[in-house]
Amino acid sequence: MELLERPQGTEDILPASSAEWIALEDFLRRTALCFGFREIRVPTFEKTELFSRGVGETTDVVQKEMYTVSSSGTHTFTLRPEGTAGTIRAVLQNGLLNEALPQRVYYILSCFRHENTQKGRLREFHQFGVEMAGSPNPSADAEVISLAKQIIDDIGVKNVELRINSIGCPECRKKYQEALKAYFQPHHDTLCPDCKSRLERNPMRLLDCKNEKCHQIGKGAPEILDYLCDDCSQHFEKLKRNLGLLGIVYTIDPRIVRGLDYYTKTVFEFVTTHYNEKEKKQETLTVCGGGRYDGLIEQLGGQPTPALGFGMGLERMLMTLHQQGVTLAEPSKCDIYFVPMGEKAEEKALQLTASLRKDGIFALTDVVGRGLRAQMKYADKIGARFTMVIGDNELESGEAVLKNMQTGEKITMKLDETLPERFADIEIADRLTKE
Ligand code: ATP
Ligand code: MG
């Protein structure tokens, strides 16, 4: 039934895989904090104007990919296609730049883009991102890049390449844009329709066109690094030196551009490469992209403040991990399932379950009124690690048998207030022997 089909390009994160998301998010939060970044949470939608200004009128995101709704006929709002614009809006509106600078914030949020869906390209996806505001210095760039690098390494993603570039400042770009126009002009008729209009409005964006023909033509294009002014060039040299000191390996890729007036100097991407068995070709996917945008805060109405950040696609991170055979976390399993036989036993199981839960143990008992066999079947289906049957005999003796469902091992235990603590010891020991 169509009603039961989720919208194209969206995903359900089911209980079986939510443990991985939780582990990933925990890890991101802990790592960000080590670098001094604290969490910010911003609205899911903002005024449309914020994104057209903050992301840029000439970008694909603003021109084709935004989900915009009009509300009460007068205002238009857009579901956030990325995290930076809303975050900077919140930082400015709440005066966070009046606090000690640099200000460091991170976010974990969903983004919405009306894209052609395919593997790794969704219409609702999740990003972890950071923004640092208040430092023009290349050591800030190195710090932000090293945070992304530490996340990627420690989480265990392999074959990720860091590519960096500098796109200079509006000054260096003037000459470069002219050189690009002159280069692409003779190829005008071969360019895709998007690039034909980019040639006039924003020629740097031709360099990251995904159309194969434009891509080929772009290969011979002039490179921005040859057009950098002294200041931008020194900035880039210092960044490379700092990355070297941190032992971070990178390649320089003159084709990475952001191509907007307020993006300046450093731009970077972390790219994974893997072999697509079906199509028999090598594929690359950007898992993280970022850079410096010294003009953005002013563009959005704040005092001129240098800033930079990155956005990391979480579905792409998990997808890459899975392709490489890594699972971040297994779904949680019930630690102990009580199997009561009869009304009195049910009451005892109710109390025991409650006392174990208070000690943080994942404990369940029957809430359906099933018989012994059906309960054991249920315990088995949900993968309960231990079970304990309680009937009249157990109530009388005040003792019951704890069964390890995997090894079959049985231990007799007292059904008194010491049970939670003794069970916790057994449960931990069992976990340790498995590891
Ligand atoms: P791409 O070139 O792949 O379209 P982008 O330049 O549009 O990426 P950014 O706006 O820089 O991407 O977003 C940061 C990160 O978010 C990307 O590097 C990617 O990991 C992820 N991302 C972007 N768009 C999507 C999407 N539609 N589905 C899933 N992840 C995405
Ligand atoms: Mg895109």
XYZ file of C-alpha atoms and ligand atoms in Angstrom:
467
model
C 0.000 0.000 0.000
C 1.454 3.344 -1.019
C 0.502 4.935 2.267
C 3.014 2.652 3.934
C 5.882 3.605 1.663
C 8.315 6.156 3.028
C 9.129 9.128 0.786
C 11.853 8.453 -1.766
C 15.327 9.261 -0.490
C 14.460 8.844 3.182
C 15.462 6.001 5.473
C 14.060 4.317 8.560
C 16.603 3.680 11.262
C 15.239 0.535 12.892
C 15.986 -0.813 16.383
C 18.388 -3.332 14.829
C 20.659 -0.557 13.559
C 19.955 2.341 15.921
C 22.689 1.043 18.282
C 25.234 1.888 15.589
C 23.877 5.410 15.213
C 23.969 5.937 18.958
C 27.558 4.657 19.134
C 28.572 6.911 16.245
C 26.930 9.980 17.765
C 28.448 9.273 21.207
C 31.840 8.990 19.624
C 31.430 12.237 17.659
C 30.309 14.111 20.774
C 33.230 12.856 22.855
C 35.801 13.634 20.185
C 34.401 17.115 19.444
C 34.567 17.953 23.126
C 38.270 17.038 23.280
C 38.824 19.787 20.704
C 36.762 22.307 22.692
C 33.599 22.138 20.577
C 30.245 22.150 22.402
C 26.889 21.145 20.969
C 24.417 23.581 19.449
C 20.886 22.628 18.378
C 19.079 24.778 15.848
C 15.623 24.700 14.221
C 14.836 22.240 11.429
C 13.555 25.101 9.265
C 14.636 28.696 8.817
C 13.580 31.643 6.698
C 14.352 30.805 3.077
C 16.407 33.954 2.676
C 18.914 32.703 5.256
C 19.873 29.808 2.992
C 19.818 31.717 -0.285
C 22.257 34.163 1.278
C 24.141 31.751 3.497
C 24.585 28.879 1.054
C 24.716 31.056 -2.063
C 22.275 31.893 -4.868
C 24.378 30.167 -7.518
C 24.733 26.802 -5.770
C 22.831 23.677 -6.815
C 21.521 23.448 -3.279
C 19.739 26.802 -3.478
C 18.787 26.628 -7.146
C 17.379 23.112 -7.238
C 17.489 21.233 -3.983
C 15.617 23.160 -1.300
C 12.329 22.073 0.289
C 10.465 25.328 0.723
C 7.016 25.837 2.193
C 5.059 29.002 2.456
C 3.234 29.603 5.660
C 0.155 31.816 6.024
C 0.847 33.258 2.607
C 3.420 35.812 3.733
C 6.553 33.967 4.815
C 8.522 31.237 3.161
C 10.483 28.749 5.176
C 12.953 26.097 4.066
C 13.939 22.786 5.616
C 17.658 23.155 6.320
C 19.736 21.772 3.440
C 22.893 22.055 5.593
C 23.910 23.098 9.084
C 26.173 26.115 8.719
C 23.676 28.883 7.901
C 21.325 28.074 10.806
C 24.241 27.619 13.188
C 25.807 30.966 12.289
C 22.362 32.602 12.525
C 21.959 31.190 16.056
C 25.494 32.202 17.045
C 24.797 35.780 15.921
C 21.255 36.062 17.246
C 22.322 34.835 20.682
C 25.444 36.956 20.902
C 27.853 34.009 21.134
C 30.517 36.101 19.441
C 30.538 38.370 22.499
C 31.896 35.446 24.516
C 35.552 34.404 24.537
C 36.750 33.860 20.960
C 37.276 31.676 19.094
C 33.787 30.274 19.555
C 33.630 26.549 18.806
C 30.329 24.720 18.251
C 29.282 21.417 16.710
C 25.962 19.979 15.595
C 24.431 16.630 14.671
C 21.342 17.135 12.545
C 19.317 15.993 9.575
C 19.479 17.910 6.284
C 16.977 17.960 3.438
C 17.851 18.244 -0.242
C 15.722 17.417 -3.244
C 18.384 15.427 -5.098
C 18.378 12.606 -7.605
C 18.576 9.759 -5.174
C 21.218 7.066 -5.458
C 23.594 5.201 -3.197
C 25.027 7.660 -0.672
C 22.749 10.444 -1.950
C 19.568 10.831 0.049
C 16.877 13.486 0.384
C 17.026 13.400 4.142
C 20.478 12.670 5.492
C 22.456 13.407 8.635
C 25.464 15.574 9.185
C 27.907 16.086 11.961
C 29.483 19.504 11.554
C 31.615 22.016 13.389
C 32.032 25.772 13.104
C 34.815 27.828 14.617
C 34.500 31.625 14.580
C 37.051 34.241 15.521
C 40.425 33.142 14.165
C 41.956 34.081 10.809
C 45.036 32.009 11.607
C 45.961 28.858 9.631
C 46.460 27.002 12.921
C 42.667 27.136 13.294
C 42.354 25.484 9.873
C 44.803 22.776 10.924
C 42.868 22.208 14.144
C 39.524 21.809 12.363
C 41.028 19.461 9.789
C 42.734 17.426 12.509
C 39.405 16.972 14.305
C 37.849 15.496 11.153
C 40.948 13.365 10.644
C 40.886 12.018 14.207
C 37.218 11.087 13.862
C 37.798 9.250 10.609
C 40.876 7.412 11.887
C 39.598 6.475 15.332
C 36.283 5.257 14.073
C 38.198 2.917 11.793
C 37.368 4.075 8.270
C 40.168 3.022 5.932
C 41.356 4.354 2.551
C 40.289 7.919 3.172
C 42.264 10.593 1.409
C 42.484 14.179 2.601
C 42.510 16.637 -0.276
C 43.184 20.294 0.335
C 43.263 23.442 -1.722
C 43.207 27.192 -1.257
C 40.737 29.275 -3.202
C 42.295 32.538 -2.059
C 40.413 35.713 -1.262
C 38.080 37.799 -3.466
C 41.168 39.730 -4.605
C 43.100 36.737 -5.969
C 39.920 35.301 -7.395
C 39.166 38.240 -9.677
C 42.107 37.446 -11.950
C 41.529 33.734 -11.656
C 37.857 33.986 -12.671
C 38.902 35.885 -15.777
C 41.474 33.262 -16.657
C 38.856 30.532 -16.180
C 36.320 32.297 -18.373
C 38.922 32.703 -21.102
C 39.770 28.989 -20.833
C 36.203 27.672 -20.919
C 34.771 30.119 -23.475
C 35.991 28.205 -26.562
C 34.350 25.034 -25.099
C 31.056 26.836 -24.507
C 28.963 24.676 -26.851
C 30.182 21.408 -25.323
C 29.384 22.393 -21.722
C 26.276 21.124 -19.921
C 23.405 23.651 -19.600
C 24.264 24.287 -15.927
C 27.876 25.073 -16.753
C 26.842 27.408 -19.580
C 25.162 29.588 -16.993
C 27.941 29.028 -14.448
C 30.420 30.373 -16.987
C 28.776 33.764 -16.675
C 27.791 33.779 -13.031
C 30.414 31.753 -11.207
C 33.026 30.067 -13.396
C 34.798 28.337 -10.471
C 31.823 26.060 -10.052
C 32.528 24.548 -13.459
C 35.423 22.753 -11.836
C 33.247 20.581 -9.633
C 30.573 19.800 -12.190
C 29.700 16.100 -12.048
C 29.009 15.917 -15.801
C 31.722 13.777 -17.434
C 32.287 16.077 -20.450
C 32.638 19.199 -18.295
C 34.915 17.235 -15.999
C 37.215 16.305 -18.892
C 37.356 19.855 -20.210
C 38.078 21.128 -16.709
C 41.210 18.976 -16.499
C 43.261 21.472 -18.489
C 41.892 24.562 -16.720
C 44.177 27.093 -15.011
C 44.788 26.402 -11.325
C 43.901 28.795 -8.536
C 47.150 28.154 -6.669
C 48.995 30.022 -9.438
C 46.872 33.087 -8.763
C 47.111 33.411 -4.966
C 48.201 36.740 -3.464
C 51.091 36.765 -0.954
C 48.838 36.702 2.077
C 46.753 33.746 0.837
C 49.813 31.921 -0.334
C 51.536 32.266 3.063
C 48.350 31.132 4.779
C 48.321 27.968 2.676
C 52.037 27.322 3.315
C 51.514 27.624 7.066
C 48.535 25.264 6.952
C 50.583 22.666 5.099
C 53.381 23.064 7.636
C 50.988 22.561 10.559
C 49.434 19.498 8.949
C 52.942 18.148 8.492
C 53.735 18.744 12.167
C 50.582 16.830 13.097
C 51.586 13.960 10.825
C 48.482 14.429 8.692
C 48.987 13.218 5.146
C 47.218 15.161 2.378
C 47.228 15.718 -1.341
C 46.702 19.061 -3.003
C 43.712 19.072 -5.307
C 43.304 22.305 -7.253
C 39.845 21.182 -8.385
C 38.222 21.504 -4.978
C 36.314 24.780 -5.036
C 33.494 26.243 -3.104
C 33.205 29.051 -5.557
C 31.309 31.548 -3.410
C 32.427 35.055 -2.612
C 32.596 34.553 1.111
C 34.501 31.268 0.994
C 38.150 32.060 1.395
C 41.502 30.348 1.490
C 41.387 26.767 2.795
C 38.972 24.218 1.344
C 39.221 20.477 1.953
C 37.527 17.146 1.459
C 37.944 13.678 2.875
C 37.289 11.236 0.071
C 36.909 7.453 0.163
C 37.642 5.257 -2.768
C 36.181 1.811 -3.243
C 35.703 -0.660 -6.049
C 32.141 -1.020 -7.329
C 31.839 -4.748 -8.165
C 28.655 -4.266 -10.193
C 29.859 -1.479 -12.430
C 33.459 -2.704 -12.358
C 34.938 0.669 -11.632
C 36.633 2.644 -8.929
C 34.280 5.094 -7.187
C 34.961 8.032 -4.925
C 32.646 9.516 -2.338
C 33.144 12.615 -0.230
C 32.492 11.802 3.419
C 33.452 15.212 4.747
C 33.811 18.639 3.185
C 34.693 21.988 4.642
C 36.709 25.125 4.557
C 37.153 28.694 5.621
C 34.427 31.289 4.994
C 35.801 34.562 6.258
C 33.057 36.555 4.497
C 30.009 34.567 5.637
C 29.292 36.137 9.016
C 29.355 39.621 7.540
C 27.241 38.419 4.633
C 24.603 37.293 7.146
C 24.592 40.629 8.929
C 27.216 40.166 11.684
C 30.463 42.011 12.314
C 33.207 40.813 9.945
C 34.535 37.672 11.697
C 36.756 34.983 10.203
C 35.275 31.501 10.520
C 35.559 27.972 9.210
C 34.054 24.533 9.563
C 33.116 21.241 7.955
C 30.150 18.963 7.405
C 30.435 15.188 7.569
C 27.817 12.913 6.003
C 26.907 10.275 8.577
C 25.131 7.861 6.209
C 28.229 7.949 4.028
C 30.464 7.269 7.028
C 28.381 4.259 8.069
C 28.088 3.034 4.496
C 31.860 3.159 4.072
C 32.409 1.382 7.383
C 30.007 -1.379 6.363
C 31.681 -1.783 2.978
C 34.913 -2.260 4.902
C 33.325 -4.874 7.162
C 33.237 -2.769 10.340
C 30.189 -2.753 12.625
C 30.265 -0.022 15.255
C 27.914 -1.635 17.772
C 25.573 -4.594 18.084
C 21.927 -4.032 19.054
C 21.399 -4.375 22.810
C 20.087 -7.760 23.939
C 17.902 -8.527 26.952
C 20.206 -9.446 29.866
C 17.733 -11.522 31.815
C 14.247 -12.815 31.118
C 12.136 -14.074 34.047
C 9.737 -16.906 33.212
C 6.991 -16.979 35.864
C 4.647 -19.968 36.215
C 1.413 -19.001 37.985
C 0.054 -15.876 39.590
C 2.255 -15.814 42.708
C 5.365 -16.310 40.564
C 4.247 -13.479 38.286
C 4.154 -11.142 41.265
C 7.648 -12.223 42.330
C 8.966 -11.782 38.744
C 7.404 -8.328 38.591
C 9.330 -7.253 41.690
C 12.607 -8.899 40.669
C 12.477 -7.312 37.213
C 11.911 -3.904 38.791
C 14.846 -4.280 41.193
C 17.231 -5.331 38.411
C 16.118 -2.445 36.203
C 16.886 -0.016 39.015
C 20.462 -1.304 38.822
C 20.622 -0.563 35.103
C 20.081 -4.130 33.917
C 18.009 -4.860 30.789
C 15.413 -7.156 32.420
C 12.094 -8.435 31.094
C 9.329 -10.731 32.189
C 6.093 -12.004 30.687
C 3.382 -9.383 30.151
C 1.193 -11.487 27.870
C 0.206 -14.413 30.136
C 2.012 -17.055 28.082
C 2.789 -20.597 29.192
C 6.290 -21.979 29.825
C 7.079 -23.148 26.291
C 5.807 -19.972 24.625
C 7.790 -17.841 27.064
C 11.001 -19.776 26.413
C 10.421 -19.391 22.688
C 9.991 -15.659 23.129
C 13.157 -15.388 25.264
C 15.010 -17.234 22.537
C 13.650 -15.022 19.737
C 14.686 -11.809 21.435
C 18.120 -13.281 22.159
C 17.856 -13.061 25.973
C 21.279 -13.855 27.468
C 19.959 -15.414 30.682
C 16.602 -16.806 31.759
C 15.214 -17.726 35.165
C 12.105 -19.875 35.598
C 10.090 -19.160 38.761
C 7.335 -21.535 39.859
C 5.847 -22.799 43.132
C 9.004 -24.762 44.070
C 11.226 -21.725 43.631
C 8.881 -19.532 45.644
C 8.938 -22.055 48.457
C 12.709 -22.579 48.552
C 13.530 -18.916 47.836
C 16.031 -20.071 45.199
C 15.895 -20.342 41.410
C 18.143 -21.465 38.567
C 19.755 -18.874 36.310
C 20.405 -20.296 32.855
C 22.992 -18.935 30.451
C 21.170 -19.326 27.141
C 24.308 -19.569 25.082
C 26.434 -21.960 27.124
C 23.606 -23.767 28.896
C 25.442 -23.226 32.193
C 23.172 -23.156 35.261
C 23.657 -21.357 38.565
C 21.326 -21.518 41.578
C 20.641 -18.087 43.043
C 18.815 -16.713 46.093
C 15.689 -14.699 45.217
C 16.384 -11.914 47.690
C 17.654 -8.332 47.617
C 21.192 -9.533 46.790
C 20.058 -10.807 43.377
C 20.714 -7.632 41.316
C 24.312 -7.331 42.490
C 25.137 -11.022 42.091
C 23.498 -11.109 38.676
C 25.478 -8.053 37.554
C 28.742 -9.858 38.460
C 27.762 -12.960 36.500
C 26.598 -10.891 33.538
C 29.846 -8.891 33.376
C 31.954 -12.037 33.685
C 29.971 -13.559 30.809
C 30.537 -10.485 28.648
C 34.259 -10.559 29.383
C 34.695 -14.212 28.435
C 33.075 -13.440 25.060
C 35.394 -10.542 24.282
P 28.376 16.230 -3.114
O 29.464 16.841 -3.917
O 28.603 14.761 -2.826
O 27.013 16.547 -3.634
P 28.164 18.475 -1.363
O 29.278 19.336 -1.783
O 26.792 18.790 -1.835
O 28.499 16.930 -1.679
P 28.265 19.419 1.351
O 27.191 20.406 1.142
O 29.658 19.868 1.487
O 28.170 18.305 0.211
O 27.859 18.488 2.603
C 28.817 17.894 3.475
C 28.730 16.386 3.445
O 27.398 15.920 3.598
C 29.177 15.758 2.160
O 30.566 15.650 2.125
C 28.522 14.393 2.215
O 29.283 13.509 3.036
C 27.229 14.695 2.887
N 26.134 14.830 1.906
C 25.864 15.877 1.082
N 24.761 15.652 0.358
C 24.301 14.419 0.738
C 23.179 13.613 0.356
N 22.286 14.035 -0.537
N 23.018 12.407 0.946
C 23.889 11.964 1.880
N 24.975 12.674 2.278
C 25.183 13.876 1.715
Mg 25.672 18.124 -3.476
